[in-house]
Coordinates of C-alpha atoms in Angstrom, one line a residue:
X1077 CA -23.2 -42.1 -4.9
X1078 CA -20.6 -42.6 -2.2
X1079 CA -23.2 -43.4 0.4
X1080 CA -24.8 -45.9 -1.9
X1081 CA -21.4 -47.6 -2.4
X1082 CA -20.8 -47.6 1.4
X1083 CA -24.2 -49.1 2.0
X1084 CA -23.7 -51.8 -0.6
X1085 CA -20.3 -52.7 0.8
X1086 CA -21.6 -52.7 4.4
X1087 CA -24.1 -55.5 3.5
X1088 CA -21.3 -58.0 2.9
X1089 CA -19.7 -59.3 6.0
X1090 CA -16.1 -59.3 4.8
X1091 CA -16.2 -55.7 3.4
X1092 CA -18.2 -54.5 6.4
X1093 CA -15.5 -55.8 8.7
X1094 CA -12.9 -54.1 6.6
X1095 CA -14.9 -50.9 6.8
X1096 CA -15.1 -51.2 10.6
X1097 CA -11.4 -51.8 10.8
X1098 CA -10.8 -48.7 8.6
X1099 CA -13.2 -46.6 10.7
X1100 CA -11.4 -47.7 13.9
X1101 CA -8.1 -46.6 12.5
X1102 CA -9.3 -43.4 10.8
X1103 CA -12.4 -42.2 12.6
X1104 CA -12.0 -38.6 11.5
X1105 CA -13.4 -37.6 9.1
X1106 CA -14.9 -40.9 7.9
X1107 CA -16.8 -42.2 11.0
X1108 CA -17.5 -38.6 12.1
X1109 CA -19.1 -37.8 8.7
X1110 CA -21.4 -40.9 8.8
X1111 CA -22.6 -39.9 12.3
X1112 CA -23.1 -36.3 11.1
X1113 CA -25.3 -37.5 8.3
X1114 CA -27.3 -39.7 10.6
X1115 CA -27.7 -36.8 13.1
X1116 CA -28.7 -34.2 10.5
X1117 CA -32.4 -33.7 10.0
X1118 CA -32.0 -31.3 7.0
X1119 CA -34.3 -31.7 4.1
X1120 CA -31.4 -32.7 1.8
X1121 CA -30.6 -35.6 4.1
X1122 CA -34.1 -36.8 4.7
X1123 CA -35.5 -36.7 1.1
X1124 CA -34.4 -38.9 -1.7
X1125 CA -32.0 -37.1 -4.1
X1126 CA -33.8 -34.9 -6.5
X1127 CA -37.2 -35.6 -4.9
X1128 CA -38.1 -32.0 -4.2
X1129 CA -37.5 -31.0 -7.8
X1130 CA -39.4 -34.1 -9.1
X1131 CA -42.4 -33.2 -6.9
X1132 CA -42.3 -29.6 -8.1
X1133 CA -42.4 -30.7 -11.7
X1134 CA -45.2 -33.1 -11.0
X1135 CA -47.2 -30.4 -9.4
X1136 CA -46.7 -28.1 -12.4
X1137 CA -47.7 -30.9 -14.8
X1138 CA -50.9 -31.5 -12.8
X1139 CA -51.6 -27.7 -12.6
X1140 CA -51.8 -27.5 -16.4
X1141 CA -54.2 -29.5 -18.4
X1142 CA -52.9 -32.6 -16.6
X1143 CA -53.1 -34.8 -19.7
X1144 CA -56.0 -36.8 -18.4
X1145 CA -55.6 -40.2 -16.9
X1146 CA -52.4 -40.8 -18.9
X1147 CA -50.9 -37.6 -17.5
X1148 CA -51.9 -38.6 -14.0
X1149 CA -50.4 -42.0 -14.4
X1150 CA -47.2 -40.5 -15.6
X1151 CA -47.0 -38.1 -12.7
X1152 CA -47.7 -40.9 -10.3
X1153 CA -45.0 -43.1 -11.8
X1154 CA -42.5 -40.2 -11.6
X1155 CA -43.3 -39.7 -7.9
X1156 CA -43.0 -43.4 -7.1
X1157 CA -39.7 -43.5 -9.0
X1158 CA -38.4 -40.6 -6.8
X1159 CA -39.6 -42.2 -3.6
X1160 CA -37.9 -45.5 -4.5
X1161 CA -34.5 -44.0 -4.1
X1162 CA -32.9 -44.0 -0.6
X1163 CA -32.1 -40.7 1.1
X1164 CA -28.7 -39.9 2.5
X1165 CA -30.0 -40.5 6.0
X1166 CA -31.4 -43.9 5.1
X1167 CA -28.1 -45.0 3.5
X1168 CA -26.0 -43.7 6.4
X1169 CA -28.2 -45.3 9.1
X1170 CA -28.2 -48.6 7.4
X1171 CA -24.4 -48.5 6.6
X1172 CA -23.6 -47.5 10.1
X1173 CA -25.8 -50.2 11.6
X1174 CA -24.2 -52.8 9.4
X1175 CA -20.7 -51.6 10.2
X1176 CA -21.5 -51.8 14.0
X1177 CA -22.6 -55.4 13.5
X1178 CA -19.3 -56.2 11.7
X1179 CA -17.2 -54.2 14.2
X1180 CA -18.6 -55.8 17.4
X1181 CA -15.4 -57.8 17.9
X1182 CA -13.0 -54.9 17.1
X1183 CA -12.0 -53.0 20.3
X1184 CA -10.5 -50.1 18.3
X1185 CA -13.7 -49.6 16.4
X1186 CA -15.8 -49.7 19.6
X1187 CA -13.4 -47.2 21.2
X1188 CA -13.5 -44.8 18.3
X1189 CA -17.3 -45.0 17.9
X1190 CA -17.7 -44.4 21.7
X1191 CA -16.6 -40.8 21.1
X1192 CA -19.8 -40.3 19.0
X1193 CA -22.1 -42.5 21.2
X1194 CA -24.3 -39.8 22.7
X1195 CA -24.8 -37.9 19.4
X1196 CA -25.5 -41.2 17.5
X1197 CA -27.9 -42.7 20.0
X1198 CA -29.8 -39.4 20.3
X1199 CA -30.1 -39.2 16.5
X1200 CA -31.3 -42.7 16.2
X1201 CA -33.8 -42.2 19.0
X1202 CA -35.4 -39.3 17.1
X1203 CA -35.9 -41.6 14.1
X1204 CA -37.8 -44.2 16.1
X1205 CA -41.2 -42.7 15.4
X1206 CA -44.4 -44.4 14.3
X1207 CA -45.3 -43.8 10.7
X1208 CA -41.6 -42.9 9.9
X1209 CA -41.7 -45.7 7.3
X1210 CA -38.5 -44.6 5.7
X1211 CA -36.2 -44.6 8.8
X1212 CA -37.9 -46.2 11.8
X1213 CA -37.0 -49.8 10.8
X1214 CA -33.5 -48.9 9.8
X1215 CA -32.9 -47.0 13.0
X1216 CA -34.3 -49.9 15.1
X1217 CA -31.9 -52.2 13.3
X1218 CA -29.0 -49.9 13.9
X1219 CA -30.0 -49.6 17.6
X1220 CA -30.0 -53.4 17.9
X1221 CA -26.5 -53.5 16.4
X1222 CA -25.2 -50.8 18.7
X1223 CA -26.3 -53.0 21.7
X1224 CA -23.7 -55.5 20.5
X1225 CA -20.9 -53.0 21.1
X1226 CA -20.9 -53.3 24.9
X1227 CA -22.3 -51.8 28.1
X1228 CA -21.5 -48.2 27.4
X1229 CA -23.7 -48.3 24.2
X1230 CA -26.3 -50.5 25.9
X1231 CA -26.7 -47.9 28.7
X1232 CA -27.1 -45.1 26.3
X1233 CA -29.6 -47.0 24.1
X1234 CA -31.6 -48.0 27.2
X1235 CA -31.8 -44.4 28.3
X1236 CA -32.6 -42.7 25.0
X1237 CA -34.2 -45.4 22.7
X1238 CA -36.3 -47.7 24.9
X1239 CA -39.4 -45.4 25.1
X1240 CA -39.4 -44.3 21.4
X1241 CA -39.0 -47.9 20.4
X1242 CA -41.8 -49.2 22.5
X1243 CA -44.1 -46.4 21.3
X1244 CA -43.2 -47.2 17.6
X1245 CA -43.8 -50.9 18.2
X1246 CA -47.1 -50.3 20.1
X1247 CA -48.3 -48.1 17.2
X1248 CA -47.3 -50.8 14.7
X1249 CA -49.2 -53.5 16.6
X1250 CA -52.3 -51.3 17.0
X1251 CA -52.5 -50.8 13.3
X1252 CA -53.2 -54.5 12.8
X1253 CA -56.3 -54.3 15.0

């Protein structure tokens, strides 16, 4: 619920700038925690909340008599409802990308985020994968917003993210053929 609120606030320019100012003044534990969520590839971070339990229940319902087509429709609706929620990783990547955009003119924010630069850039590069439809686009947006934070970020992004980004874009373009 907290990540959903941070994501929501980060989408508004005034509150996103306030968030960047706050993160610049108090990076630990706030900024550090966001970076940790982005960097963690645990199942709890990557899946929408409650999705694993929802999938297990759907599987059990299908394993029984299934309830015919109505039962199948119900299971399908439940699975889609579970997939429609954002995971912690999705919310954190989006919020951090938005905060980077808002914080581009704040030297204290850039200075504090620079301490997490390598961990953050590496984590985002791992999410730039073809067919990673939940995180690839969000990670690409966050990478673009990191570039606005200056040369130190640009160098790290160039080193770690260029190849995965090109591969993901090439795969996306080839799907249209």
